[in-house]
mmCIF file of C-alpha atoms in Angstrom:
data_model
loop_
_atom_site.group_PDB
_atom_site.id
_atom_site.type_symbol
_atom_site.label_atom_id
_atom_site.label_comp_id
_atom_site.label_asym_id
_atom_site.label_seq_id
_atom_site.Cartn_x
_atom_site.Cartn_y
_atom_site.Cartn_z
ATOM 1 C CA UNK A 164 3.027 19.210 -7.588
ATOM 2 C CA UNK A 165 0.003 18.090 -5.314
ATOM 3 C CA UNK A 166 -1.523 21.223 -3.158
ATOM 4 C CA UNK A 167 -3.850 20.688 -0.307
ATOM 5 C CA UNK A 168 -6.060 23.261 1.148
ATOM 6 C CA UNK A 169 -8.689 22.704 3.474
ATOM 7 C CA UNK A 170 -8.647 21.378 7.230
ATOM 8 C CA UNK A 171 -8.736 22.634 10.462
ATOM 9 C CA UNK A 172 -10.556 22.329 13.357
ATOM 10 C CA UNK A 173 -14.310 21.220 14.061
ATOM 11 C CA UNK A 174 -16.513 19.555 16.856
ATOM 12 C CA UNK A 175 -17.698 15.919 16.478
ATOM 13 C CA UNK A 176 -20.644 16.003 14.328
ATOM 14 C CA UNK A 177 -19.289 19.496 11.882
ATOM 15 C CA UNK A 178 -18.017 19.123 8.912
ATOM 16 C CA UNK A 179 -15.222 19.587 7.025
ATOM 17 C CA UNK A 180 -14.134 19.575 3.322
ATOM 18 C CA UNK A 181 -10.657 19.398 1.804
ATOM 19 C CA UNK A 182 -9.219 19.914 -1.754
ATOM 20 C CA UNK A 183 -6.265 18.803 -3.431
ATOM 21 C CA UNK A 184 -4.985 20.053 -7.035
ATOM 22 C CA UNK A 185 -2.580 18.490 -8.480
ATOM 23 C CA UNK A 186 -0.479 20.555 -11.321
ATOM 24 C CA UNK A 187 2.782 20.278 -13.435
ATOM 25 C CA UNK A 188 1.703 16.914 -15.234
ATOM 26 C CA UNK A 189 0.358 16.357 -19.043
ATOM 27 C CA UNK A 190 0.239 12.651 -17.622
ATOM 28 C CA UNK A 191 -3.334 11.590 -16.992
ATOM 29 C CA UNK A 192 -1.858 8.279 -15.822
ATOM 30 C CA UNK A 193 -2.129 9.298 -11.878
ATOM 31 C CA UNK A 194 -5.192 8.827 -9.486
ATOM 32 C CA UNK A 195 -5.676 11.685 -7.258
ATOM 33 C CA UNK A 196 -6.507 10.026 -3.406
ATOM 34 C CA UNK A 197 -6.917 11.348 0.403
ATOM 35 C CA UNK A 198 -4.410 9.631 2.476
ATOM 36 C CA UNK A 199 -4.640 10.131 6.850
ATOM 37 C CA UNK A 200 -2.479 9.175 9.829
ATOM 38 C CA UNK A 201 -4.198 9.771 12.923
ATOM 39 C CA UNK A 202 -0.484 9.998 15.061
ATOM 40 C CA UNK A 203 2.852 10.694 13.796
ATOM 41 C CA UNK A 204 4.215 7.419 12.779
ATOM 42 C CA UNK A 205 1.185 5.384 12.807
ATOM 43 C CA UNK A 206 -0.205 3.384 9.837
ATOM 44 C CA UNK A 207 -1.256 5.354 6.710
ATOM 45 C CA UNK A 208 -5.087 4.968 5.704
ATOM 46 C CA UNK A 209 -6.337 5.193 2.520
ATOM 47 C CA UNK A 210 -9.522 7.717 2.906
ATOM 48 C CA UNK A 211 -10.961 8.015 -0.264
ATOM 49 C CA UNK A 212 -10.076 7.455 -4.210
ATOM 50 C CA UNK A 213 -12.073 7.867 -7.446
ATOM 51 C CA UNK A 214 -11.888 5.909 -10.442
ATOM 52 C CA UNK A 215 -12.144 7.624 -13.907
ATOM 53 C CA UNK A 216 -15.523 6.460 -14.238
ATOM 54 C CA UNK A 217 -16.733 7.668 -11.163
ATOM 55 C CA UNK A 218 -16.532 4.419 -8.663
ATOM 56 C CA UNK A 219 -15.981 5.741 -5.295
ATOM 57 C CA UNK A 220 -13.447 4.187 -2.610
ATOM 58 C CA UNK A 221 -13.267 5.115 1.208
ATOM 59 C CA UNK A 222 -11.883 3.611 3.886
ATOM 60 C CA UNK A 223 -14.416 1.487 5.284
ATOM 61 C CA UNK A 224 -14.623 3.685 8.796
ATOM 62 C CA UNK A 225 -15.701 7.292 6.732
ATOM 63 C CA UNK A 226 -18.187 5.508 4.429
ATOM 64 C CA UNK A 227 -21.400 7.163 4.551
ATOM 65 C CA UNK A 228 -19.891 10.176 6.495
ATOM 66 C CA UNK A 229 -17.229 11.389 3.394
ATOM 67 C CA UNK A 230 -17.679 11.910 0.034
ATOM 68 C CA UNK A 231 -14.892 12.542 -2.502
ATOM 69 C CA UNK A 232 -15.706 14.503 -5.731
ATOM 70 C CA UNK A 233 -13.861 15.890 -8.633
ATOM 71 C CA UNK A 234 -13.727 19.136 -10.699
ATOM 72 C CA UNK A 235 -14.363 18.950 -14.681
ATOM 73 C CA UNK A 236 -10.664 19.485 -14.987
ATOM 74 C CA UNK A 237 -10.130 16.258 -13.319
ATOM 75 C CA UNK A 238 -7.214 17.807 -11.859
ATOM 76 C CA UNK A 239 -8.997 18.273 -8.560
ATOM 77 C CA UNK A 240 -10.358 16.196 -5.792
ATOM 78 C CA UNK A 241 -12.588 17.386 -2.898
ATOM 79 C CA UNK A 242 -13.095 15.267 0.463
ATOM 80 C CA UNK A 243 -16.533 16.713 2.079
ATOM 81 C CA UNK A 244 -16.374 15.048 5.478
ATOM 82 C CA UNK A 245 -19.155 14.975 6.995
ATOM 83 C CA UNK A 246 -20.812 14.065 10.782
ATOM 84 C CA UNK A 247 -16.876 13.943 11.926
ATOM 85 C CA UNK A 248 -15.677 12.015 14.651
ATOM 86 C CA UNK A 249 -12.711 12.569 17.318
ATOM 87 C CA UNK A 250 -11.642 9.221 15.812
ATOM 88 C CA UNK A 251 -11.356 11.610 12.401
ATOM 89 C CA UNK A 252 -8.496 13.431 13.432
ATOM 90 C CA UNK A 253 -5.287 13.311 11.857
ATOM 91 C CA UNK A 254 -2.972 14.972 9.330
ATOM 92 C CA UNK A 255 -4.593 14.557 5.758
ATOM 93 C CA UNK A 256 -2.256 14.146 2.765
ATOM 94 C CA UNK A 257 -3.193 14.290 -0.918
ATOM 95 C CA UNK A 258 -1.139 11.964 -3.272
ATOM 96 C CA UNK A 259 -1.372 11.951 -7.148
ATOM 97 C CA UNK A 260 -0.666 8.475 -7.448
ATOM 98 C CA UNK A 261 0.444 6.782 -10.392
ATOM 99 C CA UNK A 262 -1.556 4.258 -12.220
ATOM 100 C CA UNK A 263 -0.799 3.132 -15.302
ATOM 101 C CA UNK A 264 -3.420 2.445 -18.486
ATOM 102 C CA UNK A 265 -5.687 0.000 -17.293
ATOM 103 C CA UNK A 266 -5.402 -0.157 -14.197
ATOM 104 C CA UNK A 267 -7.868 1.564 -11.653
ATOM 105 C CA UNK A 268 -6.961 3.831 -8.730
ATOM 106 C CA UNK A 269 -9.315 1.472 -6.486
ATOM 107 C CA UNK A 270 -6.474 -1.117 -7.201
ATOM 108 C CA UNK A 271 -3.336 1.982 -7.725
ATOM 109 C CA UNK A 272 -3.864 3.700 -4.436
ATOM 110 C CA UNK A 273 -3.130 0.206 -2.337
ATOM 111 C CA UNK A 274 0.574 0.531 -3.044
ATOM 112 C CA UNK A 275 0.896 4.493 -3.438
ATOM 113 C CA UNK A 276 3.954 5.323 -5.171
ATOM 114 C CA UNK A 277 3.544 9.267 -6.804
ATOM 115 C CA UNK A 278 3.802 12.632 -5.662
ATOM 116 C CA UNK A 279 2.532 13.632 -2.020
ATOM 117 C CA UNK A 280 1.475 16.837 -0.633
ATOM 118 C CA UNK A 281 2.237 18.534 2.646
ATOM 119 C CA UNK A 282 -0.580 17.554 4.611
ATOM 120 C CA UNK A 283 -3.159 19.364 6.027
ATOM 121 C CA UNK A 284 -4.362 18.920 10.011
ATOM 122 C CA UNK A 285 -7.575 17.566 10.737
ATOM 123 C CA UNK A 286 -8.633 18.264 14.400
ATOM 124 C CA UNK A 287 -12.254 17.118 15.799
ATOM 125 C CA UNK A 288 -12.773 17.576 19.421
ATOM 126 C CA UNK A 289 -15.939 16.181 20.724
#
């Protein structure tokens, strides 16, 4: 089970910080990642990934603005976004995505197969 919390509305320049927990799992082969659409049925974006050993991944239009941390447990990953944009908005889902052994979740989260969460509305006005 992945659970978002998080969202909401803010002005262009505010920030805004998300969290998703995934639960239910004694797998540790998934990759925890921030997922957007900015309109109903337009393109899914990758927003932002870690690997186990800390590499960061963002979608190249929120680097330097969001930054994606995770709790000890591993079993959480925050999305700070920061200085947002109108451009920003969009409904936010949280994916534990598998990834087997090996493999990293900069590569994994490309072709997201896993368990999704509901979403959570982002909303920047400017």
């Amino acid at each position: 089970q992945v659970v978002e919390s998080g969202g909401g509305s803010a002005q262009a320049g505010e920030s805004l910080r998300l969290s998703c927990t995934a639960s239910g799992s004694s797998s540790s082969n998934y990759c925890l990642a921030w997922f957007r659409r900015r309109a109903p049925g337009s393109e899914r974006e990758g927003v932002a990934t870690l690997d186990s050993d800390g590499t960061q991944h963002y979608l190249d239009s929120v680097k330097g603005r969001f930054a994606a941390s995770k709790d000890n447990n591993q079993n959480t990953l925050h999305l700070l976004m920061n200085a947002l944009k109108p451009e920003d908005t969009g409904m936010y889902t949280c994916a534990a995505v598998w990834c087997p052994r090996y493999y990293t979740c900069g590569y994994c989260w490309t072709d997201p197969k896993g368990v999704w969460g509901q979403g959570t509305q982002v909303t920047v006005s400017s």
